[in-house]
Structure formats: C-alpha cells, structure tokens
mmCIF file of C-alpha atoms in Angstrom:
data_model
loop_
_atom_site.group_PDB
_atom_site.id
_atom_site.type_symbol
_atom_site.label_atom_id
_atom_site.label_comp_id
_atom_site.label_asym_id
_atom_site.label_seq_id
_atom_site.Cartn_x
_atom_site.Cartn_y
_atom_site.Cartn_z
ATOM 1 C CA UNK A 1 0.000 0.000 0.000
ATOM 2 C CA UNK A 2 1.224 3.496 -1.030
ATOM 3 C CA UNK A 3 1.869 5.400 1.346
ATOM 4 C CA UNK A 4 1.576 9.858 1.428
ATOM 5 C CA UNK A 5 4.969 11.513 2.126
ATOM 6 C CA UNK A 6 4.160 13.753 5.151
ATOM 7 C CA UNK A 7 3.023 17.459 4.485
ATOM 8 C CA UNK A 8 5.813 20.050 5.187
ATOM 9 C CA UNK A 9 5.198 22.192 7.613
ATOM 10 C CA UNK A 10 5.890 25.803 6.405
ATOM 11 C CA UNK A 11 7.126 28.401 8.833
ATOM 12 C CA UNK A 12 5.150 31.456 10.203
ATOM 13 C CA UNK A 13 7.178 33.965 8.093
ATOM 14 C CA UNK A 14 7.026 31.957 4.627
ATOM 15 C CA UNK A 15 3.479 31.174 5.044
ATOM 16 C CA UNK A 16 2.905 35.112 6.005
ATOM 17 C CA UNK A 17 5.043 36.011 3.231
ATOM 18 C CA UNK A 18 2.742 33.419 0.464
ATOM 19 C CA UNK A 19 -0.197 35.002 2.171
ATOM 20 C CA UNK A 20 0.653 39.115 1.719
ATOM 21 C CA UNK A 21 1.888 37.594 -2.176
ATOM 22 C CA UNK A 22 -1.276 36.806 -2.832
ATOM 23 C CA UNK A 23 -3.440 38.907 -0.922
ATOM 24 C CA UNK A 24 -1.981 42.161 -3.127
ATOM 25 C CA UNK A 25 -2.598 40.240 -6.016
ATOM 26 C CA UNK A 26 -6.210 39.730 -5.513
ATOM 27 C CA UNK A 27 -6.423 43.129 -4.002
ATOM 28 C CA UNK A 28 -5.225 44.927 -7.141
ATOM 29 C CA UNK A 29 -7.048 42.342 -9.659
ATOM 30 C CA UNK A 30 -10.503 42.995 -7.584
ATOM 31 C CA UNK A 31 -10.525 46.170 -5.558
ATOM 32 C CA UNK A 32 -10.839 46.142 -1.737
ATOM 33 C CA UNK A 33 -14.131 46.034 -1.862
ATOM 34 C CA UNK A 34 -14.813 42.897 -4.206
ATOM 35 C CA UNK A 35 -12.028 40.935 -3.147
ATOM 36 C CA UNK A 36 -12.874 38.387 -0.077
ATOM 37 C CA UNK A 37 -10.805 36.579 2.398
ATOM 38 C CA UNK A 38 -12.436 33.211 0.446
ATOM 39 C CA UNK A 39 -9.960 34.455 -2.961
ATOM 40 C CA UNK A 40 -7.080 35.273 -0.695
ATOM 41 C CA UNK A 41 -6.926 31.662 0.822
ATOM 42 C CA UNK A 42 -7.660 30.206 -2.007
ATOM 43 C CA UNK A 43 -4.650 31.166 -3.918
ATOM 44 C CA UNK A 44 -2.523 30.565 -1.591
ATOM 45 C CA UNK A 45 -4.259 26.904 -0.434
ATOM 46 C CA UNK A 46 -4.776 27.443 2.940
ATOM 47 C CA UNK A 47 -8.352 27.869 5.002
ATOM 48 C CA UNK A 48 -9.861 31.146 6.046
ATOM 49 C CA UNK A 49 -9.186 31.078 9.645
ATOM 50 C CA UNK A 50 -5.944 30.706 9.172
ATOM 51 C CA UNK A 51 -5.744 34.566 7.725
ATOM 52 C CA UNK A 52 -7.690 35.653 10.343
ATOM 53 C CA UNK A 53 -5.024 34.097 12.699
ATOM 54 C CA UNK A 54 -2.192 35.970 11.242
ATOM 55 C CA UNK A 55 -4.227 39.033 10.065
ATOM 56 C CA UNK A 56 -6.895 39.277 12.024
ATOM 57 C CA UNK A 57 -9.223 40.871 9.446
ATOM 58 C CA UNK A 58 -9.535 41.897 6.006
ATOM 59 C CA UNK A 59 -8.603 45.309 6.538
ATOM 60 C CA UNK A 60 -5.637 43.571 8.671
ATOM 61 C CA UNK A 61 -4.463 41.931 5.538
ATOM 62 C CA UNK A 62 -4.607 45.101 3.482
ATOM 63 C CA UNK A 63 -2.533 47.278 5.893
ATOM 64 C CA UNK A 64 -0.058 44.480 6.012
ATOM 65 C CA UNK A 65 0.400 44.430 2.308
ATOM 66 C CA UNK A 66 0.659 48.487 2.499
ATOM 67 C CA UNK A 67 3.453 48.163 5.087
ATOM 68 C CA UNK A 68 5.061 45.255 3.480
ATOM 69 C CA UNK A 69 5.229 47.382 -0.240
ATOM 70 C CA UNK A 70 6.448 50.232 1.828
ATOM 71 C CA UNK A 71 9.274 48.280 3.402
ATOM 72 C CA UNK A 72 10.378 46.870 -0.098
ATOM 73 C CA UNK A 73 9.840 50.727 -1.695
ATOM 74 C CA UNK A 74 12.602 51.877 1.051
ATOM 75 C CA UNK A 75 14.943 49.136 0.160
ATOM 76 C CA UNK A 76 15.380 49.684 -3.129
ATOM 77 C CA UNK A 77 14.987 54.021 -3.397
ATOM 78 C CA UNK A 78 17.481 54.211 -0.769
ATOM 79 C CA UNK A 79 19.828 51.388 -2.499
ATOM 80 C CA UNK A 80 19.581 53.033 -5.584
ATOM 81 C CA UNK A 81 20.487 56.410 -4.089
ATOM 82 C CA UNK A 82 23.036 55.352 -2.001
ATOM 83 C CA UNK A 83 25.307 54.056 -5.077
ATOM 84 C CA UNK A 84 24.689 57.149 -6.773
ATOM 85 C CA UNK A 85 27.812 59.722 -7.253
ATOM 86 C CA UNK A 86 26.532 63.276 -6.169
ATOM 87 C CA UNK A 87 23.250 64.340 -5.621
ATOM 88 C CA UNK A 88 22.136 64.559 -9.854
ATOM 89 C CA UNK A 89 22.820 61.028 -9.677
ATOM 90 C CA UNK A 90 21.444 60.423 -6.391
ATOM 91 C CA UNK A 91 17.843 61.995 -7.858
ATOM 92 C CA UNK A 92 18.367 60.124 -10.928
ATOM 93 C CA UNK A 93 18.768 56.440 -10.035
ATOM 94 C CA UNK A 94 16.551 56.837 -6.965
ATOM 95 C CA UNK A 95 13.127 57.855 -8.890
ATOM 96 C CA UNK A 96 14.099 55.185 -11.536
ATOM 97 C CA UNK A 97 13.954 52.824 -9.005
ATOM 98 C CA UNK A 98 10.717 53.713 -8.018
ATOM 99 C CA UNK A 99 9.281 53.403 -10.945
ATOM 100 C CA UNK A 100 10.802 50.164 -11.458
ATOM 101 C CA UNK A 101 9.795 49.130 -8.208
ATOM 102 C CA UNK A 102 5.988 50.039 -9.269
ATOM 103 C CA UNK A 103 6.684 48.203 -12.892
ATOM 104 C CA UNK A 104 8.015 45.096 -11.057
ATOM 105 C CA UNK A 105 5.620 45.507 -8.722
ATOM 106 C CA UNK A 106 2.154 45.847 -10.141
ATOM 107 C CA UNK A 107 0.369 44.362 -7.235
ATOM 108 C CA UNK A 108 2.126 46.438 -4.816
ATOM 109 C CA UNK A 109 1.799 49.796 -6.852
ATOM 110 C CA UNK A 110 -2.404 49.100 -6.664
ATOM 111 C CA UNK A 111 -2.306 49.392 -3.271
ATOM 112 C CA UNK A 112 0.108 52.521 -3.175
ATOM 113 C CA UNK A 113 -2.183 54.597 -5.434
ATOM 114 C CA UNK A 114 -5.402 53.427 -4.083
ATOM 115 C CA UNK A 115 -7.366 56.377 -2.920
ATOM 116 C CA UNK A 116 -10.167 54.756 -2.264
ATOM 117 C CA UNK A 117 -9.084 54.500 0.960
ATOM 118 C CA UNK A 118 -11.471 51.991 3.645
ATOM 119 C CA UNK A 119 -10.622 53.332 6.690
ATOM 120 C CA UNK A 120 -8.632 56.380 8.831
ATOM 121 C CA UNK A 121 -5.750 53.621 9.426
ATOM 122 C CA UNK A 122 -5.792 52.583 5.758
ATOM 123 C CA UNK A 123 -5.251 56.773 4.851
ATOM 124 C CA UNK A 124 -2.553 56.813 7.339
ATOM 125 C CA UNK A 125 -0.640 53.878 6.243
ATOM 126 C CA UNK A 126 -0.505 55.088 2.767
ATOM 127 C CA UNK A 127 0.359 58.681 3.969
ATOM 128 C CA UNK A 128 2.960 57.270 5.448
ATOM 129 C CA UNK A 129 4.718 55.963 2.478
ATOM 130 C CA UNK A 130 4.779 59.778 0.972
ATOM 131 C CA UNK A 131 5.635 60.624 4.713
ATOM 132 C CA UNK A 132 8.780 57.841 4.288
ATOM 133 C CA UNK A 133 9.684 59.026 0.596
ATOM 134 C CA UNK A 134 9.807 62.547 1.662
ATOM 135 C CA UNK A 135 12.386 61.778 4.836
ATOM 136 C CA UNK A 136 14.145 59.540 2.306
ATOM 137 C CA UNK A 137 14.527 62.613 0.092
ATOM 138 C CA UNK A 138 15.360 65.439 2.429
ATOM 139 C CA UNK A 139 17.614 63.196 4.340
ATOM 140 C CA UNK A 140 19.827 62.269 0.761
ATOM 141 C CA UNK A 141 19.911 66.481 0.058
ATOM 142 C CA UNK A 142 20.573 67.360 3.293
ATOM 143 C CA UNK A 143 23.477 65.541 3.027
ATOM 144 C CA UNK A 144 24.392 66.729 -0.622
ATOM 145 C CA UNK A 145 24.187 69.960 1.227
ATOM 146 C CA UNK A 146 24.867 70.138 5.231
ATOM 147 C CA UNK A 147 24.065 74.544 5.356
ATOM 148 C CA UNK A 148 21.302 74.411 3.063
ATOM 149 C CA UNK A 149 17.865 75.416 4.530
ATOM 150 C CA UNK A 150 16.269 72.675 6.238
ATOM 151 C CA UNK A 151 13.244 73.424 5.624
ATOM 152 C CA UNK A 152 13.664 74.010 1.469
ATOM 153 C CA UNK A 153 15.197 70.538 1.332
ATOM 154 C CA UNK A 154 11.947 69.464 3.225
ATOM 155 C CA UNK A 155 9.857 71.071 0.313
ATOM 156 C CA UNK A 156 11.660 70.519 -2.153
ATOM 157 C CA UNK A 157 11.613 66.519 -1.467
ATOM 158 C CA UNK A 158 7.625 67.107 -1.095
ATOM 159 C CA UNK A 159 7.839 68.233 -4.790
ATOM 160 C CA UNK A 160 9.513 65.506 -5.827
ATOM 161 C CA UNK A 161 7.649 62.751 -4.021
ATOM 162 C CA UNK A 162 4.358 64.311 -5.699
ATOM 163 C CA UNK A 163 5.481 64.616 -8.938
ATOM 164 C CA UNK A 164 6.910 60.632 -9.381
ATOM 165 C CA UNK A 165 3.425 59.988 -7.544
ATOM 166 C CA UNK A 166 1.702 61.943 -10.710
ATOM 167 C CA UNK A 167 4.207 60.319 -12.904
ATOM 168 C CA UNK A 168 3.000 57.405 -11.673
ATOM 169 C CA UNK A 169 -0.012 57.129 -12.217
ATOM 170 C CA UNK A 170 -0.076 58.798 -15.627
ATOM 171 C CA UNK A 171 2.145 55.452 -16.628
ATOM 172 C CA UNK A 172 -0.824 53.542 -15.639
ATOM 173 C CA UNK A 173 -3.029 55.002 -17.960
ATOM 174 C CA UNK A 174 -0.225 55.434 -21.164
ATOM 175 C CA UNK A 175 2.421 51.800 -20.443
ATOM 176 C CA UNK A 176 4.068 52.943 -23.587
ATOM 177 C CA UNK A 177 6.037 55.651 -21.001
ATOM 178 C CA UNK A 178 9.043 53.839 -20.007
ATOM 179 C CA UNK A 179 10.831 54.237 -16.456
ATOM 180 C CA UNK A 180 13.824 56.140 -18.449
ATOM 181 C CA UNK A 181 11.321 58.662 -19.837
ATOM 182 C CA UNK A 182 9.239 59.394 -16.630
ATOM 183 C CA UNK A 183 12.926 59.733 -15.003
ATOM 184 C CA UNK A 184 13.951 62.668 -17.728
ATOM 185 C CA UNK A 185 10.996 64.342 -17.455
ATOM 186 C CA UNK A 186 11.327 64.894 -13.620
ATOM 187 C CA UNK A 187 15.093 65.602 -14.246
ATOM 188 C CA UNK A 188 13.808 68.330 -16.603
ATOM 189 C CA UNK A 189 12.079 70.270 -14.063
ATOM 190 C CA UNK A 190 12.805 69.333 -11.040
ATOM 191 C CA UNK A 191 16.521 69.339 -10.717
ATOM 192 C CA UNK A 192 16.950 72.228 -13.693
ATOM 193 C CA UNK A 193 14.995 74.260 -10.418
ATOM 194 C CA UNK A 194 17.514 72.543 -7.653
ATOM 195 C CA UNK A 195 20.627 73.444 -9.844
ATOM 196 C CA UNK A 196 19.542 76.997 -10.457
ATOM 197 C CA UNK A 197 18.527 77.593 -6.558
ATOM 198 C CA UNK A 198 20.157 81.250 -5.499
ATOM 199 C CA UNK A 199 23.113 81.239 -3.879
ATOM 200 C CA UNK A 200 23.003 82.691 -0.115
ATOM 201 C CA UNK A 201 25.852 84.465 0.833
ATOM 202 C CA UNK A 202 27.161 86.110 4.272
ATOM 203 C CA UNK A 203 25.150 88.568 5.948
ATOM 204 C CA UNK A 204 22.114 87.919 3.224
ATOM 205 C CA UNK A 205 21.925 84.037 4.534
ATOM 206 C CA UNK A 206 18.909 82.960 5.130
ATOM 207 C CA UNK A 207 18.479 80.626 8.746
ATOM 208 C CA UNK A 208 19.875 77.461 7.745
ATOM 209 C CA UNK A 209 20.923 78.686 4.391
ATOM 210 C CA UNK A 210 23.962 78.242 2.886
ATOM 211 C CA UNK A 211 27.269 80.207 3.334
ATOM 212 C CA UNK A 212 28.698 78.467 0.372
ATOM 213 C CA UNK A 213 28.406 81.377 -2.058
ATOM 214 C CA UNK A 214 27.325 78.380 -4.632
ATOM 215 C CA UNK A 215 23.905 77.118 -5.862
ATOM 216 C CA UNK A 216 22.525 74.886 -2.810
ATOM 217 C CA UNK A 217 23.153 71.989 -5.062
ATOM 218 C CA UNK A 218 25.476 71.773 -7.462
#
C-alpha cells in the first residue's frame, strides 16, 4: 500500500510572506471592496481562519500588504540612491527605481495609489509611504548639502515625491512611457529648479541657508 509523504510544515514567516503575495494580487485584480478573504486563501491553499489568525481581518491583511510594499519601496529608493555619485545622480537612479519598483511591482503599486481608501488607518498607512519618501529625500539632500535650509530641502523633497506619484499614475493610464522617460521628465524640471537655486551668501543668509556662495546643489 502506497503510502503519502508527510506534508511540510511551512514556517510562520514563509506562510505570512505566500499570504501578503497573494493577498496584493487579488487586491489589485478585484478592488478592496470585491475581493474576499475566500480568494485570498484560495490562492494561496490554505483555510480562512488561518488569515484571520495571522491578520486578524480583512482590513488587517490590506494594511499588512501596504506596510510590506512600503518596506520593499525603502529598500530599493534608498539602495539606488546610495550608489549614486553626487546628488544629480542620487535623484536620478533613486526615482528610476521607483518606478521600477511600481513596474516590477504591479500588485504592490495598486495598493500605493489606491485612494479609495477603507478606513482612517488605511489613509494613514498610505500617507505614510509619501511621509517615508519625503524623509528619504530630504535626508539624501541634506546631506548633498549640510548649510542648506532645512526646511527648502523638506519642500523641495515634497515636490519631488508628488510629482513621481503623478508620474506614476499617468504610466498607468499610457504603459508605452518607459521608467527612463518618466525619469527625464522629472530631471527636466525638477533638478533644472535645484541646480539653479540662489546662492546665499554672508550677511544675506537665510536661517539654515547656505554660506557656500554656490547654488545649494550643485
């Protein structure tokens, strides 16, 4: 008589992970709204309860998948940026990551660009990606430039977050926009305004300005 090999057990982390994997996938084929915790354990071949006993709800599920894309959307902005050589670069390679991230990603980039937001904790959690973008940003100039104004780097890396975001989402609607295009565009505008900030000199500084006598940026 045959007998079955034993089922594997899989480990709370991998199963988590197969779970969030498909869970954005039926999200972002479906909508919040039409997609049910039935799909979600289908696809991945478990039973219901068992989402509820790592996610505790539906809504639990979908703010796990937000923080889980934000996570990965950190990794690889701030990788991309880090390897870049001075800040042109730096703004360069880290928005075409992003939207490579969002073209690798389609699942994940659904969620991020879902404004049809469920719930106060589901607007917070995706506010918090611009929220982690923007630090990203502002952190990467400030360091470009230690005396610039704190608090232009801030807006400027507001601007720039809201712009890919537009970017974005206009990609979704025309796919024949590569990454490499989106990039230049931004490049453009955005840094042609960075490069040609004023320089602050001496007595005329600004608080937090620079002393540099240079463009803040250059």
């Amino acid at each position: 008589m045959e007998t079955k090999a034993p089922r594997q057990r899989i480990g709370r982390a991998e199963r988590e992970r197969q779970i969030l994997e498909a869970a954005a996938a039926v999200f972002a084929e479906r909508g919040y709204q039409n997609a049910s915790m039935d799909s979600v354990a289908e696809r991945v071949g478990v039973t219901k309860p068992v989402l509820y006993t790592h996610f505790g709800s539906k809504e639990g599920l979908l703010l796990a998948c937000i923080t889980q894309a934000r996570a990965r959307l950190l990794e690889v902005t701030a990788a991309a940026a880090a390897a870049a050589d001075g800040p042109q670069d730096m703004l360069r390679h880290g928005t075409k990551a992003f939207f490579d991230f969002l073209d690798a990603q389609r699942p994940a980039w659904a969620l991020l660009c879902s404004e049809t937001a469920i719930s106060a904790a589901t607007c917070s959690a995706l506010e918090e990606i611009r929220r982690q973008q923007t630090d990203l940003i502002a952190g990467l100039l400030a360091a470009q430039a230690p005396d610039a104004d704190p608090q232009r780097l801030i807006g400027w890396a507001n601007v720039i977050v809201g712009a890919c975001e537009r970017l974005a989402m206009w990609r979704s609607r025309e796919p024949q926009i590569t990454s490499e295009q989106a990039v230049e565009y931004l490049m453009d505008l955005v840094w042609t305004g960075i490069s040609a900030a004023p320089p602050m000199h001496g007595e005329e500084r600004r608080p937090g300005g620079c002393r540099c006598g240079h463009n803040v940026l250059r």
